[in-house]
CSV table of C-alpha atoms in Angstrom, one decimal:
chain,number,residue,atom,x,y,z
A,1,MET,CA,8.7,-3.0,-3.8
A,2,GLN,CA,7.2,-4.6,-0.5
A,3,THR,CA,3.6,-4.4,-0.2
A,4,PHE,CA,1.4,-5.4,3.0
A,5,GLN,CA,-2.6,-5.3,3.5
A,6,THR,CA,-4.6,-6.5,6.3
A,7,THR,CA,-8.3,-5.5,7.5
A,8,ARG,CA,-8.8,-6.4,11.2
A,9,ARG,CA,-12.2,-5.8,12.8
A,10,VAL,CA,-12.0,-4.1,16.1
A,11,ARG,CA,-14.3,-3.1,19.2
A,12,HIS,CA,-14.2,0.8,18.5
A,13,SER,CA,-16.3,3.0,16.3
A,14,ALA,CA,-14.9,4.2,12.8
A,15,ASP,CA,-15.1,7.5,14.1
A,16,GLU,CA,-13.1,6.8,16.8
A,17,MET,CA,-10.1,4.9,14.7
A,18,PHE,CA,-10.5,7.7,12.6
A,19,ALA,CA,-9.4,10.3,14.9
A,20,LEU,CA,-6.4,8.1,16.2
A,21,VAL,CA,-4.8,7.8,13.0
A,22,ALA,CA,-5.7,11.4,12.1
A,23,ALA,CA,-3.8,12.5,15.2
A,24,VAL,CA,-0.2,12.3,13.8
A,25,GLU,CA,1.2,14.0,16.4
A,26,ASP,CA,0.8,11.4,18.9
A,27,TYR,CA,2.3,8.8,16.9
A,28,PRO,CA,5.8,8.8,18.9
A,29,LYS,CA,3.8,7.7,22.1
A,30,PHE,CA,2.5,4.2,20.6
A,31,VAL,CA,3.6,3.6,16.7
A,32,PRO,CA,6.4,0.9,16.4
A,33,LEU,CA,9.6,2.8,15.4
A,34,CYS,CA,8.3,6.4,15.4
A,35,GLU,CA,10.6,8.6,17.3
A,36,GLN,CA,9.5,11.8,16.2
A,37,LEU,CA,6.9,13.4,14.2
A,38,ARG,CA,6.6,17.0,13.3
A,39,VAL,CA,3.6,18.7,11.6
A,40,ARG,CA,4.9,21.3,9.2
A,41,GLY,CA,1.5,22.4,7.9
A,42,ARG,CA,-1.8,22.2,7.8
A,43,GLU,CA,-4.8,23.4,5.0
A,44,GLU,CA,-8.0,22.6,4.3
A,45,THR,CA,-9.1,21.7,0.8
A,46,GLY,CA,-12.9,21.2,0.8
A,47,ASP,CA,-14.4,18.6,2.7
A,48,ALA,CA,-10.3,17.0,3.2
A,49,GLN,CA,-7.3,18.3,5.4
A,50,VAL,CA,-3.8,18.0,4.3
A,51,LEU,CA,-1.0,17.9,6.2
A,52,VAL,CA,2.7,17.6,5.5
A,53,ALA,CA,4.6,15.9,8.2
A,54,ASP,CA,8.1,14.8,9.1
A,55,MET,CA,8.3,11.6,10.8
A,56,THR,CA,11.8,10.3,12.2
A,57,ILE,CA,11.8,6.4,12.4
A,58,ALA,CA,14.5,4.8,15.0
A,59,TYR,CA,15.9,1.3,15.5
A,60,LYS,CA,18.8,0.9,17.3
A,61,PHE,CA,21.6,2.7,15.6
A,62,LEU,CA,19.5,3.7,12.6
A,63,ARG,CA,17.8,6.9,12.5
A,64,GLU,CA,15.9,8.1,9.1
A,65,THR,CA,13.8,11.1,8.7
A,66,PHE,CA,11.1,11.5,5.8
A,67,ALA,CA,8.5,13.7,4.8
A,68,SER,CA,4.9,12.8,3.7
A,69,ARG,CA,1.9,14.2,2.6
A,70,VAL,CA,-1.3,13.4,4.5
A,71,THR,CA,-4.8,13.6,3.5
A,72,LEU,CA,-7.1,13.1,6.2
A,73,GLU,CA,-10.8,12.5,4.6
A,74,PRO,CA,-13.3,12.4,7.7
A,75,ARG,CA,-16.6,12.1,5.8
A,76,GLU,CA,-15.3,8.9,3.8
A,77,ARG,CA,-13.0,7.9,6.9
A,78,ARG,CA,-9.9,7.4,5.0
A,79,VAL,CA,-6.5,8.5,5.6
A,80,LEU,CA,-3.9,8.7,2.5
A,81,VAL,CA,0.0,9.3,3.1
A,82,GLU,CA,2.0,9.9,0.3
A,83,TYR,CA,5.7,9.9,0.2
A,84,LEU,CA,7.3,13.6,-0.4
A,85,ASP,CA,11.4,13.1,0.5
A,86,GLY,CA,13.9,11.2,2.5
A,87,PRO,CA,15.3,7.4,2.2
A,88,PHE,CA,12.5,6.0,0.2
A,89,ARG,CA,12.0,5.1,-3.4
A,90,HIS,CA,8.3,4.8,-3.0
A,91,LEU,CA,6.3,5.2,-0.2
A,92,GLU,CA,2.2,5.0,-0.2
A,93,ASN,CA,0.2,4.1,3.0
A,94,ARG,CA,-3.8,3.9,2.9
A,95,TRP,CA,-6.2,3.7,5.7
A,96,ARG,CA,-9.9,2.8,5.6
A,97,PHE,CA,-12.3,2.7,8.4
A,98,GLU,CA,-15.9,1.1,7.4
A,99,ALA,CA,-18.5,1.0,10.5
A,100,VAL,CA,-19.9,-2.4,11.2
A,101,ALA,CA,-21.9,-1.2,14.4
A,102,ASP,CA,-22.0,1.8,16.6
A,103,THR,CA,-18.9,0.4,18.4
A,104,ILE,CA,-17.3,-1.7,15.7
A,105,CYS,CA,-15.2,-1.2,12.7
A,106,ASP,CA,-13.3,-2.8,10.5
A,107,ILE,CA,-9.7,-1.1,9.7
A,108,ASP,CA,-8.2,-1.7,6.2
A,109,PHE,CA,-4.6,-0.9,6.3
A,110,TYR,CA,-2.5,-0.8,3.0
A,111,ILE,CA,1.2,0.1,2.9
A,112,ALA,CA,3.6,-0.3,-0.2
A,113,TYR,CA,7.2,1.0,0.1
A,114,GLU,CA,10.8,0.7,-1.3
A,115,PHE,CA,14.0,2.3,0.1
A,116,ARG,CA,15.9,4.0,-2.2
A,117,SER,CA,19.4,2.6,-0.9
A,118,ARG,CA,19.7,-1.3,-1.2
A,119,SER,CA,21.7,-1.2,1.8
A,120,LEU,CA,19.2,0.2,3.8
A,121,GLN,CA,16.6,-2.2,2.4
A,122,LEU,CA,18.7,-4.9,3.6
A,123,LEU,CA,19.5,-3.2,7.1
A,124,MET,CA,15.7,-2.4,7.6
A,125,GLY,CA,13.4,-4.1,5.3
A,126,ALA,CA,12.7,-7.2,7.7
A,127,MET,CA,12.5,-4.9,10.6
A,128,PHE,CA,10.2,-2.6,8.9
A,129,ASP,CA,7.8,-5.5,7.7
A,130,LYS,CA,7.5,-6.7,11.4
A,131,ALA,CA,6.8,-3.3,12.4
A,132,PHE,CA,4.3,-2.7,9.5
A,133,ARG,CA,2.2,-5.9,10.7
A,134,LYS,CA,2.1,-4.4,14.2
A,135,PHE,CA,0.7,-1.4,13.2
A,136,VAL,CA,-3.4,-1.8,13.0
A,137,LEU,CA,-2.6,-3.7,16.5
A,138,ALA,CA,-1.0,-0.6,17.7
A,139,PHE,CA,-3.6,1.4,16.8
A,140,GLU,CA,-6.1,-0.7,18.7
A,141,GLU,CA,-4.3,-0.8,21.8
A,142,ARG,CA,-4.2,3.1,22.0
A,143,ALA,CA,-7.9,3.2,21.4
A,144,ASP,CA,-8.3,1.3,24.4
A,145,VAL,CA,-6.4,3.4,26.3
A,146,VAL,CA,-7.6,6.5,25.0
A,147,TYR,CA,-11.4,5.4,24.5
A,148,GLY,CA,-11.4,2.4,27.1
A,149,ARG,CA,-11.5,-1.1,26.4
A,150,PRO,CA,-15.2,-2.4,25.8
A,151,GLN,CA,-16.4,-4.4,28.6
A,152,ARG,CA,-17.8,-7.2,27.0
A,153,PRO,CA,-17.5,-8.6,23.6
A,154,ALA,CA,-18.6,-7.1,20.8
A,155,GLU,CA,-20.8,-9.4,18.6
A,156,GLY,CA,-19.0,-11.3,15.9
A,157,LEU,CA,-15.8,-10.5,17.8
A,158,PRO,CA,-14.1,-13.3,20.1
A,159,ALA,CA,-13.7,-11.9,23.8
A,160,SER,CA,-10.1,-11.2,24.3
């Protein structure tokens, strides 16, 4: 099974970053490899919202669609993605957003996956690893577009 985990400090609030990750319908606009995303259903369960979504990932001539259950917990600023059906044997993705200051947060990102087919793993594995390493940066760049790029460096962060 392949895993990737990172923590990145960004110049946007934890609530803003949670909102970007929760807006799954926008993923095809900026998420690496995401060609299409369709939400099949939503339901409220206590303080959480649970959606079932189909995501189509594409790279060159390869296209695969998979279904997942996405649990959004705004109060805790957490997102959990659990695999339901498609080309994987296992897929789990977790996001957590920790406020550092009003306009700074740490994003914790974790993903573990294994393709059902060894040939698909060989074809897409290296490309997936590369894409997942860019996920957090893709969301940070999207936040700059949606919320505006901060004018001055945040304390504790280098100017970019």
